[in-house]
mmCIF file of C-alpha atoms in Angstrom:
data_model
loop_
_atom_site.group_PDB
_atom_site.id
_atom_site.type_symbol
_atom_site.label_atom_id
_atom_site.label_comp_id
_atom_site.label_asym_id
_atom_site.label_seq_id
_atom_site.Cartn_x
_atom_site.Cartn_y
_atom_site.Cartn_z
ATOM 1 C CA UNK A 1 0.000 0.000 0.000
ATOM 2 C CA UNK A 2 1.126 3.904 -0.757
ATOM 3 C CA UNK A 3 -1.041 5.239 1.995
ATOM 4 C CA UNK A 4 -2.182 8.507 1.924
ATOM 5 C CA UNK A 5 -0.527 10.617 -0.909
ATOM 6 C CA UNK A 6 -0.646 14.399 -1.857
ATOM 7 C CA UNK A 7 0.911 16.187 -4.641
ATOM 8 C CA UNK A 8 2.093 18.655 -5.589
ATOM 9 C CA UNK A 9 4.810 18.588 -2.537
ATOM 10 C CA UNK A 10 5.334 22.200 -3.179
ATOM 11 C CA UNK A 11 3.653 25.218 -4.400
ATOM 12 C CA UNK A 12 3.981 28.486 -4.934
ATOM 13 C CA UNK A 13 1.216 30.784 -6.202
ATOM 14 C CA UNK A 14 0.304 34.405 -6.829
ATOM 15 C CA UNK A 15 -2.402 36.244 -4.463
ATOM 16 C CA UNK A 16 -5.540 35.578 -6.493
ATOM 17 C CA UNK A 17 -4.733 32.530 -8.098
ATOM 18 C CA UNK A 18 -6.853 28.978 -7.728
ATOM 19 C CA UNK A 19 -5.129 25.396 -7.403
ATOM 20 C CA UNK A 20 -6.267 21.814 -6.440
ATOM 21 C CA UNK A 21 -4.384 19.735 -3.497
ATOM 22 C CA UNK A 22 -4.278 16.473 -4.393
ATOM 23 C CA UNK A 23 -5.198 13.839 -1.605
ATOM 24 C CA UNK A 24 -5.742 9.998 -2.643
ATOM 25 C CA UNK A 25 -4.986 6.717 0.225
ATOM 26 C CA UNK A 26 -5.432 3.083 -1.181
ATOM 27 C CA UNK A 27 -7.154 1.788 2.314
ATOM 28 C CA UNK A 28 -9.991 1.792 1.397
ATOM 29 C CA UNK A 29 -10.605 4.264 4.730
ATOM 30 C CA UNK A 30 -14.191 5.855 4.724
ATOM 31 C CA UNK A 31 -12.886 8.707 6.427
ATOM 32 C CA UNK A 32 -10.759 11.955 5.340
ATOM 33 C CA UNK A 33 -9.481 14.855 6.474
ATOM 34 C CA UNK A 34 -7.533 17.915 5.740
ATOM 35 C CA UNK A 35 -5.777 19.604 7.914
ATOM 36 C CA UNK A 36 -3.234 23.061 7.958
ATOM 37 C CA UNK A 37 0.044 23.289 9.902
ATOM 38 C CA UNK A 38 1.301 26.524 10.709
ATOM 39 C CA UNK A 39 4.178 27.246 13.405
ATOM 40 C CA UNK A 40 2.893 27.147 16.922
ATOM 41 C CA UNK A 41 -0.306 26.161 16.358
ATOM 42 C CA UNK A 42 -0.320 22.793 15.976
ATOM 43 C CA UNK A 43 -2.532 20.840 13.315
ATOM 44 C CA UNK A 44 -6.380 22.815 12.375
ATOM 45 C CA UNK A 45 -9.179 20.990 10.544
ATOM 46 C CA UNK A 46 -10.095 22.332 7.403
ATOM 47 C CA UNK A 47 -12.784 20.312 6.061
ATOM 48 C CA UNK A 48 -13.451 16.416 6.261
ATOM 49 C CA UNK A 49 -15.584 13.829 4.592
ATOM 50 C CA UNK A 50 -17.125 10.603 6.073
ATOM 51 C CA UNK A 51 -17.490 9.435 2.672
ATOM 52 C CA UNK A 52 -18.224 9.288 -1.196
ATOM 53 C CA UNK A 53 -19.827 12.179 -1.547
ATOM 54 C CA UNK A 54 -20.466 13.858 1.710
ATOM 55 C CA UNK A 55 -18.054 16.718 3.545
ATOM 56 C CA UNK A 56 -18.332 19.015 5.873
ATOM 57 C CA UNK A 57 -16.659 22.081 7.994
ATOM 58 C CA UNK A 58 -14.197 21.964 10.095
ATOM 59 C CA UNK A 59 -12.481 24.457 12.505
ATOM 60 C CA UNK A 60 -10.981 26.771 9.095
ATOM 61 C CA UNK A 61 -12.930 26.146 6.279
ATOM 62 C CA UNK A 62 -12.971 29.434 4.835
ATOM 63 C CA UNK A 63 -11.284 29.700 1.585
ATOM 64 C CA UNK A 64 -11.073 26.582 1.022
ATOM 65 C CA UNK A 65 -13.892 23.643 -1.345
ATOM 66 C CA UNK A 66 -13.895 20.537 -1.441
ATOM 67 C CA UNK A 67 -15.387 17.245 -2.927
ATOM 68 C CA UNK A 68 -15.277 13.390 -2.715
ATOM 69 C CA UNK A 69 -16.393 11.665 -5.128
ATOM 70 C CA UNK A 70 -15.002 8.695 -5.077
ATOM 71 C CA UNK A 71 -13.767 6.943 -1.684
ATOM 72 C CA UNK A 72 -10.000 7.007 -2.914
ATOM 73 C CA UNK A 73 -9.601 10.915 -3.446
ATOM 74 C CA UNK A 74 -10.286 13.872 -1.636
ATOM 75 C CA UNK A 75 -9.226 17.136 -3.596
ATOM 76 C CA UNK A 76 -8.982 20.496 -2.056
ATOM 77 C CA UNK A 77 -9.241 23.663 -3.837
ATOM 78 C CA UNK A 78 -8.238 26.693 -2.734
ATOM 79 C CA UNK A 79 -10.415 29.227 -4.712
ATOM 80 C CA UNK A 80 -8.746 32.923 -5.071
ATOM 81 C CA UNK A 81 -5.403 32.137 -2.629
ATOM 82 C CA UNK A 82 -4.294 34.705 -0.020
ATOM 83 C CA UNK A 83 -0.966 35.336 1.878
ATOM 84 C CA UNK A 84 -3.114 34.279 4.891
ATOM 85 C CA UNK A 85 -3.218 30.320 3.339
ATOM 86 C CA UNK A 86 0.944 29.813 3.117
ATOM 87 C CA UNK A 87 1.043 27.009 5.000
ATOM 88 C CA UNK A 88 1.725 23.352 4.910
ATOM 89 C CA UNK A 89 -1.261 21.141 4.156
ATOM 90 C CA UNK A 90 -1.936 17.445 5.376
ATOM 91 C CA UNK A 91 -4.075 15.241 4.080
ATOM 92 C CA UNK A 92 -5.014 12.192 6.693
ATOM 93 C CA UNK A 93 -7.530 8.890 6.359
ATOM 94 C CA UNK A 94 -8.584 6.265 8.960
ATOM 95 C CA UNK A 95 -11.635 4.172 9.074
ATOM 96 C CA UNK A 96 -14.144 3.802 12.152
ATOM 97 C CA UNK A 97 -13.946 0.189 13.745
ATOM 98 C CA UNK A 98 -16.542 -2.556 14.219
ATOM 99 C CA UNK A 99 -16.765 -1.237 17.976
ATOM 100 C CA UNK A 100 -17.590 1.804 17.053
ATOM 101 C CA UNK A 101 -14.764 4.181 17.400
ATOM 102 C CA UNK A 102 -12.241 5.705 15.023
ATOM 103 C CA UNK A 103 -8.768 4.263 14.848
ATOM 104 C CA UNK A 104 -6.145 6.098 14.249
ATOM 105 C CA UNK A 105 -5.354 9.210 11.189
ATOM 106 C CA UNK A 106 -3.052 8.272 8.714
ATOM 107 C CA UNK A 107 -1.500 11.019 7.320
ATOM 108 C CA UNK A 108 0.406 12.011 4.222
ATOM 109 C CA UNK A 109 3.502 13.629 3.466
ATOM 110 C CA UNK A 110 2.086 17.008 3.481
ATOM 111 C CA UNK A 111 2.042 20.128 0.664
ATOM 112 C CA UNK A 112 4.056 23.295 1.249
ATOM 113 C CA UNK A 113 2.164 26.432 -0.505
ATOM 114 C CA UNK A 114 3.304 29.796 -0.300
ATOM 115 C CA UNK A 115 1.018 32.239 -1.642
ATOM 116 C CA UNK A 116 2.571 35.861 -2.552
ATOM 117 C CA UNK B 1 -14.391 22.231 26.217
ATOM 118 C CA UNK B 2 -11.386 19.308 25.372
ATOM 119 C CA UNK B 3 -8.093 20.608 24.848
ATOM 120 C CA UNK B 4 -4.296 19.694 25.083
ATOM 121 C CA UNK B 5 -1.491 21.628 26.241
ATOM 122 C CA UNK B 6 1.953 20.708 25.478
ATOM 123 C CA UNK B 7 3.849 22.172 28.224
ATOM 124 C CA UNK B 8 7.319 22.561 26.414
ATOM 125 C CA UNK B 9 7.932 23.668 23.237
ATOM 126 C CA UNK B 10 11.416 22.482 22.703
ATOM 127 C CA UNK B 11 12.958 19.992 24.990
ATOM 128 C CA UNK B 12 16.835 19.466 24.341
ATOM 129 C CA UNK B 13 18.637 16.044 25.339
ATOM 130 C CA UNK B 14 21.685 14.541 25.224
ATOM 131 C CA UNK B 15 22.068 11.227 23.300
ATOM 132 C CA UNK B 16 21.555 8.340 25.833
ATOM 133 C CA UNK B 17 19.789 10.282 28.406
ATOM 134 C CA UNK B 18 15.924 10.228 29.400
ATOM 135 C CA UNK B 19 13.510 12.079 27.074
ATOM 136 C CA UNK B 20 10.559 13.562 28.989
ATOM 137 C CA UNK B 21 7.693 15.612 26.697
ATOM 138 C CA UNK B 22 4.869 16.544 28.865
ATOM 139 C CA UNK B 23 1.325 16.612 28.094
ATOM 140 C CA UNK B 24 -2.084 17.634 29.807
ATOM 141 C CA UNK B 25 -5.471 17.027 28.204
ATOM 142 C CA UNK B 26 -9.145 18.421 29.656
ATOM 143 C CA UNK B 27 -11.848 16.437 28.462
ATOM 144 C CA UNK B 28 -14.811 15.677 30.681
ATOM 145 C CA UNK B 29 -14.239 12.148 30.336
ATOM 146 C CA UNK B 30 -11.734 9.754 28.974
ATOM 147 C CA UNK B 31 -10.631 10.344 25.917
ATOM 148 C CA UNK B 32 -8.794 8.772 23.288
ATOM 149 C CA UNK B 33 -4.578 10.257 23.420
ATOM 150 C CA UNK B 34 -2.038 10.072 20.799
ATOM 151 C CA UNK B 35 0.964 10.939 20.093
ATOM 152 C CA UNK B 36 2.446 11.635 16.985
ATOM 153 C CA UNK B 37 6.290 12.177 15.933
ATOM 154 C CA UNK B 38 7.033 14.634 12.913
ATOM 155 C CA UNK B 39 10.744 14.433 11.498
ATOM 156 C CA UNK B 40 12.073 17.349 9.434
ATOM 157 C CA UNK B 41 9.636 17.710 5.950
ATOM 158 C CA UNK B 42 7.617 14.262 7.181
ATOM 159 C CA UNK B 43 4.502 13.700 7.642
ATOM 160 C CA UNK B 44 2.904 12.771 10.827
ATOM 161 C CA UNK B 45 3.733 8.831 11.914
ATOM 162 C CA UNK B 46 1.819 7.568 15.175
ATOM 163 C CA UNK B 47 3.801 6.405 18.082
ATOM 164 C CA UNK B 48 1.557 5.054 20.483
ATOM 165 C CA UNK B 49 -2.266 5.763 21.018
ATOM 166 C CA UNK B 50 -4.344 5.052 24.679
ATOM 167 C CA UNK B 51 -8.177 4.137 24.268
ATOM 168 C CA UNK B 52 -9.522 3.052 27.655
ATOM 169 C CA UNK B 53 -7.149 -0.456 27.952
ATOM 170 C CA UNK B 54 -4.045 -0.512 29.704
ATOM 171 C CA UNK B 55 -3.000 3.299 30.889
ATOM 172 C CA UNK B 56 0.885 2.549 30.300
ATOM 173 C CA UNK B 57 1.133 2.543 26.441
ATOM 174 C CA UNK B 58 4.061 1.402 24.793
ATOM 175 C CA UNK B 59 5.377 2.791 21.443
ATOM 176 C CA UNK B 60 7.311 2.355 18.438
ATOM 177 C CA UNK B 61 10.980 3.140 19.058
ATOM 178 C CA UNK B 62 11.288 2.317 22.529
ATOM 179 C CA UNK B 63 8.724 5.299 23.245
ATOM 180 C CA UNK B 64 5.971 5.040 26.131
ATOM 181 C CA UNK B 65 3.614 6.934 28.363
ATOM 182 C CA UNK B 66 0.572 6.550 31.176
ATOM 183 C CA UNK B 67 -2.650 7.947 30.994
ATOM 184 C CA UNK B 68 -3.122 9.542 34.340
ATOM 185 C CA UNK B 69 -6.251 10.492 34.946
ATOM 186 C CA UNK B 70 -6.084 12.038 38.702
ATOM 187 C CA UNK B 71 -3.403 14.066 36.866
ATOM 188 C CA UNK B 72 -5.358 14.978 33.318
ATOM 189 C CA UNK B 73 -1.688 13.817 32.006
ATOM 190 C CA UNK B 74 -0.430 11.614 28.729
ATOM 191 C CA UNK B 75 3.708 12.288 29.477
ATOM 192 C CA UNK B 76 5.318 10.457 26.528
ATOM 193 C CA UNK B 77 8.917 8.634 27.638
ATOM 194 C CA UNK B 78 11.715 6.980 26.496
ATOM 195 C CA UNK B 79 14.562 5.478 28.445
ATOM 196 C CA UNK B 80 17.357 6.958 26.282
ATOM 197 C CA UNK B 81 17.692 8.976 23.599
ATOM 198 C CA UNK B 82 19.024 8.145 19.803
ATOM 199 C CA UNK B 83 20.055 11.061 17.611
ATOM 200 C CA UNK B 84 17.419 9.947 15.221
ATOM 201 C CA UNK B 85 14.920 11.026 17.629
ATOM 202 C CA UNK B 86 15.038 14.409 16.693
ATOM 203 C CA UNK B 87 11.608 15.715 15.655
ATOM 204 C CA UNK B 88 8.944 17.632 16.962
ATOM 205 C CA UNK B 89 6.484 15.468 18.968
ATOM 206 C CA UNK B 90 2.177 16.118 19.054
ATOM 207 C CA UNK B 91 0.238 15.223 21.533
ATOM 208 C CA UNK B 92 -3.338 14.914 20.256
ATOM 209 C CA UNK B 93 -6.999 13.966 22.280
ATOM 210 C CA UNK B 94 -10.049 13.340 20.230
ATOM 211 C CA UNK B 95 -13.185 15.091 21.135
ATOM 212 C CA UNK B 96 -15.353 12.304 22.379
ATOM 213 C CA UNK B 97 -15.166 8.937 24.658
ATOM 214 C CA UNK B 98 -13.346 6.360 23.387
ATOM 215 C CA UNK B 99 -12.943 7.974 19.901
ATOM 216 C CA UNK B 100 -16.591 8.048 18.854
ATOM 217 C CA UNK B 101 -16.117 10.967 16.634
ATOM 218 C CA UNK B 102 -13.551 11.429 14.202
ATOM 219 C CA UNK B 103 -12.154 15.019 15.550
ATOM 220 C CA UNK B 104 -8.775 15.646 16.866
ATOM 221 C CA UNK B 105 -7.004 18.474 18.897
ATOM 222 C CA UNK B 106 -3.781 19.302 18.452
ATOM 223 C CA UNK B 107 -1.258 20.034 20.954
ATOM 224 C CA UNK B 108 1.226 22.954 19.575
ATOM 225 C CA UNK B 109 3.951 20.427 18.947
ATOM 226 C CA UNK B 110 7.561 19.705 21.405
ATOM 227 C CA UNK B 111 10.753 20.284 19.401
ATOM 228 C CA UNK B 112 12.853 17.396 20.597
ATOM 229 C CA UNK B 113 16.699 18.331 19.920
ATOM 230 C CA UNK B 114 18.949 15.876 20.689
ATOM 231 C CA UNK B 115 22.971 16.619 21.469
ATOM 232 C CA UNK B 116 25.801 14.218 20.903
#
């Protein structure tokens, strides 16, 4: 298995420009996430999807779309980028068990974006 | 509210001696702790994970810690440090019992240095 992976590893983009982060695991996990790192502040949810075709808001969604649909990939756009969104951007997956709870996040090797 | 507070942000070792990274969590019950390890440009890998079994949790790499609940505390451990331990540590809690939702909190992350 690859796991989770993202691409592009890097990007940089002008104020006002749109891209797609790639996000795709082979698990076959119902459940993904992305996330944003940015120094001292630990990981934030972005936006997250429980499956094919259904996402929803997380703790900084603004800015950013996204869609599933398929269970493999989970693309996120950024719509008209801003200084404000350099940051690095990790996609994770995990799957909920047959108790009940969530295992785990697997996570991928991340996207640097710098927006200027 | 849950939340997770890393108490040091860097933490610097010699090679061979104990590593100590300190964690409290508030949650108004048990919750589901992690800990992740981030090396330099990586992606987050999980080291050990408590969900309501045994409160000392071993790890990959010779890393441990104890849920203590009296103390709200998930310290992550390890005997003696290796130079390739180097990496900045998260401590993470999820937001509901025994990981019955799918959302995380983020500690803000311990730089681990390690000296030779």
């Amino acid at each position: 298995n690859a796991g989770v992976t993202q691409t592009p590893k890097f990007q940089v983009l002008k104020t006002g420009q749109s891209m797609t982060l790639q996000c795709a695991q082979d698990m076959n996990h119902e459940y993904m996430s992305w996330y944003r790192q940015d120094p001292g502040m630990g990981l934030r949810l972005i936006h997250y999807s429980v499956g094919a075709g259904i996402t929803d808001q997380g703790e900084v969604p603004n800015g950013y779309n996204v869609s599933r649909s398929t269970t493999e990939d989970f693309p996120l756009r950024l719509l008209s980028a801003a200084p404000s969104q350099t940051s690095v951007y990790f996609c994770a997956s995990n799957y909920r068990t047959s108790g009940g709870y969530y295992n785990e996040q697997f996570f991928g090797p991340g996207t640097r974006l710098t927006v200027l | 509210a849950q939340s997770v507070t890393q108490l040091d942000s860097h933490v610097s070792v010699s090679e061979g001696t104990p590593v100590l990274l300190r964690c409290n969590y508030s949650s108004s019950y048990s919750p589901s702790l992690f800990w992740y390890v981030q090396h330099p440009n990586k992606g987050l890998q999980l080291l050990l994970k408590y969900t309501s079994a045994a409160t000392l949790v071993k790890g990959i790499n010779g890393f441990e810690a104890e849920f203590k609940k009296s103390e709200t505390s998930f310290h992550l451990t390890k005997p003696s440090a290796h130079m390739s331990d180097a990496a900045e540590y998260f401590c993470v809690v999820s937001l509901s019992r025994g990981g019955a939702t799918n959302k995380l909190i983020f500690g803000t992350g311990t730089l681990l240095a390690v000296q030779p």
